[in-house]
Each structure stands twice: as C-alpha cells, then as structure tokens.
PDB file of C-alpha atoms in Angstrom:
ATOM      1  CA  SER A   1     125.891  84.566 141.459  1.00 43.00           C
ATOM      2  CA  ALA A   2     123.445  82.535 139.436  1.00 43.00           C
ATOM      3  CA  MET A   3     122.822  83.754 135.943  1.00 43.00           C
ATOM      4  CA  GLU A   4     119.460  85.421 135.512  1.00 42.00           C
ATOM      5  CA  PRO A   5     117.094  83.591 133.136  1.00 44.00           C
ATOM      6  CA  PRO A   6     116.456  85.278 129.782  1.00 45.00           C
ATOM      7  CA  LEU A   7     113.460  87.538 129.519  1.00 40.00           C
ATOM      8  CA  PRO A   8     110.407  85.713 128.169  1.00 43.00           C
ATOM      9  CA  PRO A   9     108.972  86.946 124.881  1.00 46.00           C
ATOM     10  CA  LEU A  10     106.011  89.279 125.133  1.00 44.00           C
ATOM     11  CA  SER A  11     102.599  87.937 124.348  1.00 46.00           C
ATOM     12  CA  GLY A  12     101.136  88.947 121.018  1.00 49.00           C
ATOM     13  CA  ALA A  13      98.681  91.376 122.591  1.00 42.00           C
ATOM     14  CA  ALA A  14     101.316  93.035 124.776  1.00 43.00           C
ATOM     15  CA  ALA A  15     103.721  93.380 121.873  1.00 48.00           C
ATOM     16  CA  VAL A  16     101.071  94.974 119.697  1.00 47.00           C
ATOM     17  CA  LEU A  17     100.160  97.444 122.433  1.00 41.00           C
ATOM     18  CA  LEU A  18     103.797  98.473 122.694  1.00 46.00           C
ATOM     19  CA  LEU A  19     104.448  98.509 118.974  1.00 53.00           C
ATOM     20  CA  LEU A  20     101.430 100.429 117.767  1.00 50.00           C
ATOM     21  CA  PRO A  21     102.312 103.679 119.580  1.00 45.00           C
ATOM     22  CA  LEU A  22     105.605 103.691 117.698  1.00 50.00           C
ATOM     23  CA  LEU A  23     103.893 103.127 114.383  1.00 51.00           C
ATOM     24  CA  LEU A  24     101.267 105.741 115.160  1.00 49.00           C
ATOM     25  CA  VAL A  25     103.855 108.461 115.770  1.00 48.00           C
ATOM     26  CA  PRO A  26     103.788 109.463 112.081  1.00 46.00           C
ATOM     27  CA  VAL A  27     100.103 110.261 112.420  1.00 44.00           C
ATOM     28  CA  ALA A  28     100.876 112.964 114.949  1.00 44.00           C
ATOM     29  CA  LEU A  29     103.874 114.191 112.999  1.00 46.00           C
ATOM     30  CA  LEU A  30     102.475 114.168 109.498  1.00 46.00           C
ATOM     31  CA  ALA A  31      98.716 114.633 109.740  1.00 45.00           C
ATOM     32  CA  ARG A  32      97.502 118.190 109.314  1.00 45.00           C
ATOM     33  CA  ARG A  33      93.854 118.313 110.197  1.00 45.00           C
ATOM     34  CA  ARG A  34      91.369 120.666 111.804  1.00 45.00           C
ATOM     35  CA  ARG A  35      89.904 120.050 115.226  1.00 47.00           C
ATOM     36  CA  GLY A  36      87.027 117.597 115.088  1.00 48.00           C
ATOM     37  CA  ARG A  37      87.991 116.154 111.708  1.00 55.00           C
ATOM     38  CA  ARG A  38      88.973 112.500 111.527  1.00 57.00           C
ATOM     39  CA  ALA A  39      92.645 111.840 110.844  1.00 59.00           C
ATOM     40  CA  PRO A  40      93.387 110.995 107.218  1.00 72.00           C
ATOM     41  CA  PRO A  41      94.693 107.594 106.163  1.00 83.00           C
ATOM     42  CA  LEU A  42      98.427 106.999 106.307  1.00 89.00           C
ATOM     43  CA  SER A  43     100.271 105.943 103.166  1.00 93.00           C
ATOM     44  CA  LEU A  44     102.352 102.867 103.992  1.00 95.00           C
ATOM     45  CA  LEU A  45     105.212 101.402 101.974  1.00 96.00           C
ATOM     46  CA  VAL A  46     106.112  97.821 102.856  1.00 96.00           C
ATOM     47  CA  VAL A  47     109.306  96.144 101.655  1.00 94.00           C
ATOM     48  CA  ALA A  48     108.787  92.404 101.285  1.00 91.00           C
ATOM     49  CA  GLY A  49     111.450  89.771 100.787  1.00 83.00           C
ATOM     50  CA  SER A  50     111.858  86.169  99.818  1.00 75.00           C
ATOM     51  CA  GLY A  51     111.896  83.406 102.390  1.00 70.00           C
ATOM     52  CA  GLY A  52     110.464  84.232 105.784  1.00 80.00           C
ATOM     53  CA  HIS A  53     110.727  88.015 105.488  1.00 83.00           C
ATOM     54  CA  THR A  54     107.377  88.406 103.747  1.00 87.00           C
ATOM     55  CA  THR A  55     105.650  86.053 106.185  1.00 86.00           C
ATOM     56  CA  GLU A  56     106.971  88.040 109.159  1.00 88.00           C
ATOM     57  CA  ILE A  57     106.055  91.437 107.718  1.00 90.00           C
ATOM     58  CA  LEU A  58     102.521  90.300 106.880  1.00 91.00           C
ATOM     59  CA  ARG A  59     102.038  89.060 110.438  1.00 89.00           C
ATOM     60  CA  LEU A  60     103.015  92.511 111.620  1.00 87.00           C
ATOM     61  CA  LEU A  61     100.671  94.201 109.153  1.00 88.00           C
ATOM     62  CA  SER A  62      97.760  92.105 110.387  1.00 86.00           C
ATOM     63  CA  CYS A  63      97.920  94.100 113.640  1.00 83.00           C
ATOM     64  CA  LEU A  64      97.471  97.481 111.950  1.00 82.00           C
ATOM     65  CA  SER A  65      94.172  99.277 111.507  1.00 79.00           C
ATOM     66  CA  GLU A  66      92.479 100.172 108.226  1.00 79.00           C
ATOM     67  CA  SER A  67      93.857 103.718 108.568  1.00 83.00           C
ATOM     68  CA  TYR A  68      97.100 102.497 107.007  1.00 88.00           C
ATOM     69  CA  SER A  69      96.006 103.003 103.428  1.00 87.00           C
ATOM     70  CA  PRO A  70      96.991 102.825 100.672  1.00 91.00           C
ATOM     71  CA  ARG A  71      99.575 100.088 101.154  1.00 94.00           C
ATOM     72  CA  HIS A  72     102.400  99.908  98.636  1.00 96.00           C
ATOM     73  CA  TYR A  73     104.407  96.684  98.471  1.00 96.00           C
ATOM     74  CA  ILE A  74     107.869  96.520  96.930  1.00 95.00           C
ATOM     75  CA  PHE A  75     109.873  93.341  96.425  1.00 93.00           C
ATOM     76  CA  ALA A  76     112.713  92.079  94.263  1.00 90.00           C
ATOM     77  CA  ASP A  77     112.097  91.141  90.652  1.00 89.00           C
ATOM     78  CA  SER A  78     113.564  87.684  91.320  1.00 86.00           C
ATOM     79  CA  ASP A  79     111.163  87.051  94.232  1.00 87.00           C
ATOM     80  CA  LYS A  80     108.718  84.390  93.037  1.00 85.00           C
ATOM     81  CA  MET A  81     106.670  83.920  96.213  1.00 89.00           C
ATOM     82  CA  SER A  82     105.870  87.266  97.820  1.00 91.00           C
ATOM     83  CA  GLU A  83     103.217  88.430  95.362  1.00 93.00           C
ATOM     84  CA  ALA A  84     100.937  85.460  95.994  1.00 93.00           C
ATOM     85  CA  LYS A  85     101.321  85.822  99.773  1.00 94.00           C
ATOM     86  CA  ILE A  86     100.529  89.542  99.618  1.00 94.00           C
ATOM     87  CA  ARG A  87      97.464  89.094  97.424  1.00 94.00           C
ATOM     88  CA  SER A  88      96.117  86.427  99.767  1.00 94.00           C
ATOM     89  CA  PHE A  89      96.749  88.674 102.772  1.00 93.00           C
ATOM     90  CA  GLU A  90      95.023  91.653 101.132  1.00 91.00           C
ATOM     91  CA  GLN A  91      92.007  89.560 100.201  1.00 90.00           C
ATOM     92  CA  LYS A  92      91.558  88.490 103.826  1.00 89.00           C
ATOM     93  CA  ARG A  93      92.127  92.083 104.958  1.00 86.00           C
ATOM     94  CA  ALA A  94      89.423  93.348 102.600  1.00 84.00           C
ATOM     95  CA  GLU A  95      86.970  90.882 104.128  1.00 82.00           C
ATOM     96  CA  ARG A  96      87.996  91.943 107.629  1.00 79.00           C
ATOM     97  CA  PHE A  97      87.491  95.659 106.939  1.00 73.00           C
ATOM     98  CA  SER A  98      84.557  95.275 104.553  1.00 72.00           C
ATOM     99  CA  ASN A  99      82.755  98.258 106.111  1.00 70.00           C
ATOM    100  CA  SER A 100      85.761 100.563 106.190  1.00 66.00           C
ATOM    101  CA  GLN A 101      85.389 104.069 104.781  1.00 60.00           C
ATOM    102  CA  TYR A 102      88.821 103.732 103.204  1.00 58.00           C
ATOM    103  CA  LEU A 103      89.231 101.941  99.901  1.00 57.00           C
ATOM    104  CA  LYS A 104      91.145  98.655  99.973  1.00 67.00           C
ATOM    105  CA  ILE A 105      93.883 100.046  97.779  1.00 86.00           C
ATOM    106  CA  PHE A 106      97.252  98.372  97.506  1.00 92.00           C
ATOM    107  CA  THR A 107      99.943  98.330  94.850  1.00 95.00           C
ATOM    108  CA  LEU A 108     102.664  95.853  93.932  1.00 96.00           C
ATOM    109  CA  ASP A 109     105.987  96.914  92.436  1.00 95.00           C
ATOM    110  CA  ARG A 110     109.198  95.056  91.680  1.00 94.00           C
ATOM    111  CA  ILE A 111     112.721  96.465  91.685  1.00 92.00           C
ATOM    112  CA  PRO A 112     116.079  94.899  90.763  1.00 88.00           C
ATOM    113  CA  ARG A 113     117.566  92.909  93.632  1.00 80.00           C
ATOM    114  CA  SER A 114     120.435  94.833  95.196  1.00 71.00           C
ATOM    115  CA  ARG A 115     122.458  91.763  96.144  1.00 68.00           C
ATOM    116  CA  GLU A 116     122.123  88.063  95.488  1.00 64.00           C
ATOM    117  CA  VAL A 117     123.224  85.395  97.956  1.00 61.00           C
ATOM    118  CA  ARG A 118     127.009  84.858  97.781  1.00 65.00           C
ATOM    119  CA  GLN A 119     127.403  87.761  95.366  1.00 63.00           C
ATOM    120  CA  SER A 120     130.824  89.455  95.541  1.00 67.00           C
ATOM    121  CA  TRP A 121     131.086  92.748  97.405  1.00 65.00           C
ATOM    122  CA  ILE A 122     132.453  94.614  94.385  1.00 72.00           C
ATOM    123  CA  SER A 123     129.618  93.601  92.092  1.00 71.00           C
ATOM    124  CA  SER A 124     127.147  94.207  94.947  1.00 74.00           C
ATOM    125  CA  VAL A 125     128.077  97.892  94.947  1.00 79.00           C
ATOM    126  CA  VAL A 126     127.182  98.144  91.256  1.00 81.00           C
ATOM    127  CA  THR A 127     123.883  96.271  91.564  1.00 82.00           C
ATOM    128  CA  THR A 128     122.900  98.244  94.665  1.00 85.00           C
ATOM    129  CA  LEU A 129     123.534 101.559  92.901  1.00 89.00           C
ATOM    130  CA  TYR A 130     121.430 100.355  89.995  1.00 89.00           C
ATOM    131  CA  SER A 131     118.666  99.334  92.382  1.00 91.00           C
ATOM    132  CA  ILE A 132     118.767 102.778  94.033  1.00 92.00           C
ATOM    133  CA  LEU A 133     118.467 104.507  90.647  1.00 92.00           C
ATOM    134  CA  TYR A 134     115.490 102.282  89.883  1.00 92.00           C
ATOM    135  CA  SER A 135     113.908 102.799  93.317  1.00 94.00           C
ATOM    136  CA  PHE A 136     114.161 106.585  93.456  1.00 95.00           C
ATOM    137  CA  PRO A 137     111.516 107.452  90.830  1.00 95.00           C
ATOM    138  CA  LEU A 138     109.223 104.768  92.254  1.00 96.00           C
ATOM    139  CA  THR A 139     109.556 106.120  95.790  1.00 96.00           C
ATOM    140  CA  TYR A 140     109.029 109.626  94.430  1.00 96.00           C
ATOM    141  CA  LYS A 141     105.801 108.510  92.767  1.00 96.00           C
ATOM    142  CA  LEU A 142     104.489 106.744  95.879  1.00 95.00           C
ATOM    143  CA  LYS A 143     105.611 109.382  98.438  1.00 95.00           C
ATOM    144  CA  PRO A 144     104.844 107.199 101.486  1.00 96.00           C
ATOM    145  CA  ASP A 145     104.295 108.592 104.973  1.00 95.00           C
ATOM    146  CA  LEU A 146     105.716 105.476 106.612  1.00 95.00           C
ATOM    147  CA  ILE A 147     108.128 102.771 105.444  1.00 96.00           C
ATOM    148  CA  LEU A 148     108.060  99.393 107.186  1.00 95.00           C
ATOM    149  CA  CYS A 149     110.753  96.792 106.526  1.00 92.00           C
ATOM    150  CA  ASN A 150     112.311  93.816 108.267  1.00 89.00           C
ATOM    151  CA  GLY A 151     115.602  92.861 106.705  1.00 79.00           C
ATOM    152  CA  PRO A 152     115.535  91.887 103.016  1.00 77.00           C
ATOM    153  CA  GLY A 153     118.288  93.481 100.969  1.00 83.00           C
ATOM    154  CA  THR A 154     115.642  95.171  98.859  1.00 88.00           C
ATOM    155  CA  CYS A 155     114.835  97.541 101.704  1.00 91.00           C
ATOM    156  CA  VAL A 156     118.236  99.270 101.532  1.00 92.00           C
ATOM    157  CA  PRO A 157     117.807 100.980  98.127  1.00 93.00           C
ATOM    158  CA  VAL A 158     114.183 101.829  98.958  1.00 95.00           C
ATOM    159  CA  CYS A 159     115.088 103.447 102.281  1.00 95.00           C
ATOM    160  CA  ILE A 160     118.044 105.305 100.760  1.00 95.00           C
ATOM    161  CA  SER A 161     115.706 106.643  98.072  1.00 96.00           C
ATOM    162  CA  ALA A 162     113.292 107.806 100.766  1.00 96.00           C
ATOM    163  CA  LEU A 163     116.128 109.501 102.646  1.00 96.00           C
ATOM    164  CA  LEU A 164     117.118 111.342  99.463  1.00 95.00           C
ATOM    165  CA  LEU A 165     113.540 112.560  99.037  1.00 96.00           C
ATOM    166  CA  GLY A 166     113.677 113.933 102.560  1.00 96.00           C
ATOM    167  CA  LEU A 167     117.037 115.640 102.017  1.00 96.00           C
ATOM    168  CA  LEU A 168     115.691 117.257  98.853  1.00 95.00           C
ATOM    169  CA  GLY A 169     112.693 118.566 100.774  1.00 95.00           C
ATOM    170  CA  ILE A 170     110.232 116.596  98.630  1.00 95.00           C
ATOM    171  CA  LYS A 171     108.779 114.176 101.170  1.00 93.00           C
ATOM    172  CA  ARG A 172     109.778 113.131 104.675  1.00 94.00           C
ATOM    173  CA  ALA A 173     108.983 109.487 105.376  1.00 95.00           C
ATOM    174  CA  ILE A 174     109.257 107.760 108.743  1.00 95.00           C
ATOM    175  CA  ILE A 175     111.351 104.575 108.504  1.00 96.00           C
ATOM    176  CA  VAL A 176     110.508 101.735 110.903  1.00 95.00           C
ATOM    177  CA  TYR A 177     112.875  98.779 110.732  1.00 94.00           C
ATOM    178  CA  VAL A 178     112.005  95.518 112.508  1.00 92.00           C
ATOM    179  CA  GLU A 179     114.905  93.077 112.607  1.00 89.00           C
ATOM    180  CA  SER A 180     113.965  89.504 111.784  1.00 85.00           C
ATOM    181  CA  ILE A 181     113.258  87.107 114.634  1.00 86.00           C
ATOM    182  CA  CYS A 182     116.021  84.912 113.197  1.00 84.00           C
ATOM    183  CA  ARG A 183     118.626  87.493 114.215  1.00 90.00           C
ATOM    184  CA  VAL A 184     119.486  86.639 117.811  1.00 86.00           C
ATOM    185  CA  GLU A 185     122.991  88.023 118.425  1.00 88.00           C
ATOM    186  CA  THR A 186     124.003  89.824 115.226  1.00 91.00           C
ATOM    187  CA  LEU A 187     122.166  92.140 112.851  1.00 92.00           C
ATOM    188  CA  SER A 188     121.557  91.341 109.216  1.00 89.00           C
ATOM    189  CA  LEU A 189     123.548  93.315 106.654  1.00 87.00           C
ATOM    190  CA  SER A 190     120.483  95.448 105.970  1.00 89.00           C
ATOM    191  CA  GLY A 191     120.097  96.029 109.697  1.00 91.00           C
ATOM    192  CA  LYS A 192     123.716  97.102 110.096  1.00 93.00           C
ATOM    193  CA  ILE A 193     123.181  99.730 107.407  1.00 92.00           C
ATOM    194  CA  LEU A 194     119.730 100.991 108.352  1.00 94.00           C
ATOM    195  CA  TYR A 195     120.457 101.051 112.088  1.00 94.00           C
ATOM    196  CA  TYR A 196     121.979 104.498 111.501  1.00 93.00           C
ATOM    197  CA  PHE A 197     119.212 105.852 109.262  1.00 93.00           C
ATOM    198  CA  SER A 198     115.919 104.457 110.545  1.00 95.00           C
ATOM    199  CA  ASP A 199     113.661 106.481 112.826  1.00 95.00           C
ATOM    200  CA  TYR A 200     112.711 103.403 114.859  1.00 94.00           C
ATOM    201  CA  PHE A 201     114.868 100.283 114.950  1.00 95.00           C
ATOM    202  CA  ILE A 202     113.127  97.348 116.650  1.00 92.00           C
ATOM    203  CA  VAL A 203     114.844  94.132 117.738  1.00 92.00           C
ATOM    204  CA  GLN A 204     113.290  90.948 119.112  1.00 88.00           C
ATOM    205  CA  TRP A 205     116.134  89.615 121.283  1.00 89.00           C
ATOM    206  CA  PRO A 206     117.712  91.248 124.367  1.00 91.00           C
ATOM    207  CA  ALA A 207     121.261  90.473 123.195  1.00 91.00           C
ATOM    208  CA  LEU A 208     120.786  92.815 120.240  1.00 93.00           C
ATOM    209  CA  LYS A 209     119.465  95.587 122.465  1.00 92.00           C
ATOM    210  CA  GLU A 210     122.647  95.352 124.546  1.00 92.00           C
ATOM    211  CA  LYS A 211     124.869  95.645 121.467  1.00 93.00           C
ATOM    212  CA  TYR A 212     122.802  98.325 119.748  1.00 93.00           C
ATOM    213  CA  PRO A 213     121.514 100.824 122.342  1.00 92.00           C
ATOM    214  CA  LYS A 214     119.524 102.891 119.843  1.00 92.00           C
ATOM    215  CA  SER A 215     117.292  99.894 119.173  1.00 93.00           C
ATOM    216  CA  VAL A 216     113.954  99.214 120.859  1.00 91.00           C
ATOM    217  CA  TYR A 217     113.458  95.756 122.375  1.00 89.00           C
ATOM    218  CA  LEU A 218     109.848  94.587 122.503  1.00 83.00           C
ATOM    219  CA  GLY A 219     110.296  90.853 122.819  1.00 80.00           C
ATOM    220  CA  ARG A 220     108.955  88.640 120.074  1.00 79.00           C
ATOM    221  CA  ILE A 221     106.419  90.527 117.987  1.00 75.00           C
ATOM    222  CA  VAL A 222     106.045  88.285 114.921  1.00 67.00           C
TER     223      VAL A 222
END
C-alpha cells in the first residue's frame, strides 16, 4: 500500500491552544486560593542555551500570559548571547503588558556549564556534579512553580536540583521539557535523561512520538 504522507505541522494558533492547557496544569495543582479570588501569578524558571535553544524558548514564552511571573532565566556562564536576547524579549514583553497588575520582574543567573561540546564522558561527570552543586542553592532560592526547558545541557543540573527539592519536601516544581525542533528522529542527550523525570515531555516530530510513547506530539510549536 502507498505510504501515508507525514502529518503536517500544526499552525501556530492550534499549537498554542494545545500547549497552553499543559502549561496551565500547575495553576490547578499549585494555586491555593479562595473562591472568587483571582489566581496568583506562577513563578516560572526558564533554562536558556546557546545557539538556537534560547531563540526557540523565547518564541514559546511569547505565547504565555502575564500570569507567568516572575520569570527566572538560567543559562551557562560561557553563554555569550542569551542575556542580550532575553533582555530584548523582556523589554518587548513589558511594553505588551504595560497595564498588567503584575510587576515585570525577571532575573538572570548563570551557572557552570555541565558539558562542553566534545568533552569526554569522564570529565563530563565531574563538571555535571559541580554544576548540580552550584544549581541546588540557586533553585532553592528561586523555588519555581514551573520549569520550562528545551534541550541545552544546562537544564539537566537545574532539573535534577528541582527534583531534589521535591524529594526533600521543600518545593515541588512541574517540569515541562520541549525537545528542540532540530531533533527529528533521536532525542538530545538532555532529552534522553529528562524523558524519565519530566512531568510533560513534548516533541515536535511524529517519529519521536513513536519511539518515546510517554511524549506528547503537538506538531511544530516553535
């Protein structure tokens, strides 16, 4: 029989409509409010990365409402480009939500990179452990409700730190992982690790959904 054509990517509007309910789940799980009182803002931690990772994650953030506040950005200390992109994005966001009741608060923090390109596996274990030790007190200070990441190696120590906070009964954060659009048939190393620990694991190609049944396929969303 003739091979069926691949599924077309979802339009931006359709993808957002499907994605937002997943990202709004933490509101129902974490918000404790009386009847008739407006839901409080949701603390969001975003892990940015060099290259296209930051561009993709900022496109995703542009779809979220002003209720996601404050926004805490974490990226590697060797990342020279993400800070400028984030500041530009936040400036445009402040203009967009100029009448919002929530303050336009965001923070920027750097952590040691867990693994450099072509770094040996043995030395990667050491640098990753160091990055986790550095990330834990930072994550403890921020205590995010939701963590959003899309593949940079920096997200692994941050998410592990958040998982430790949950295991210790300090703070339970919802982890939403969106695999990069560049990953068509195989997951990134970060994805292979966080596939087992994230609350929602979103892929943008049907081939990945077939290989990883826990994942959620929404078509192209960034």
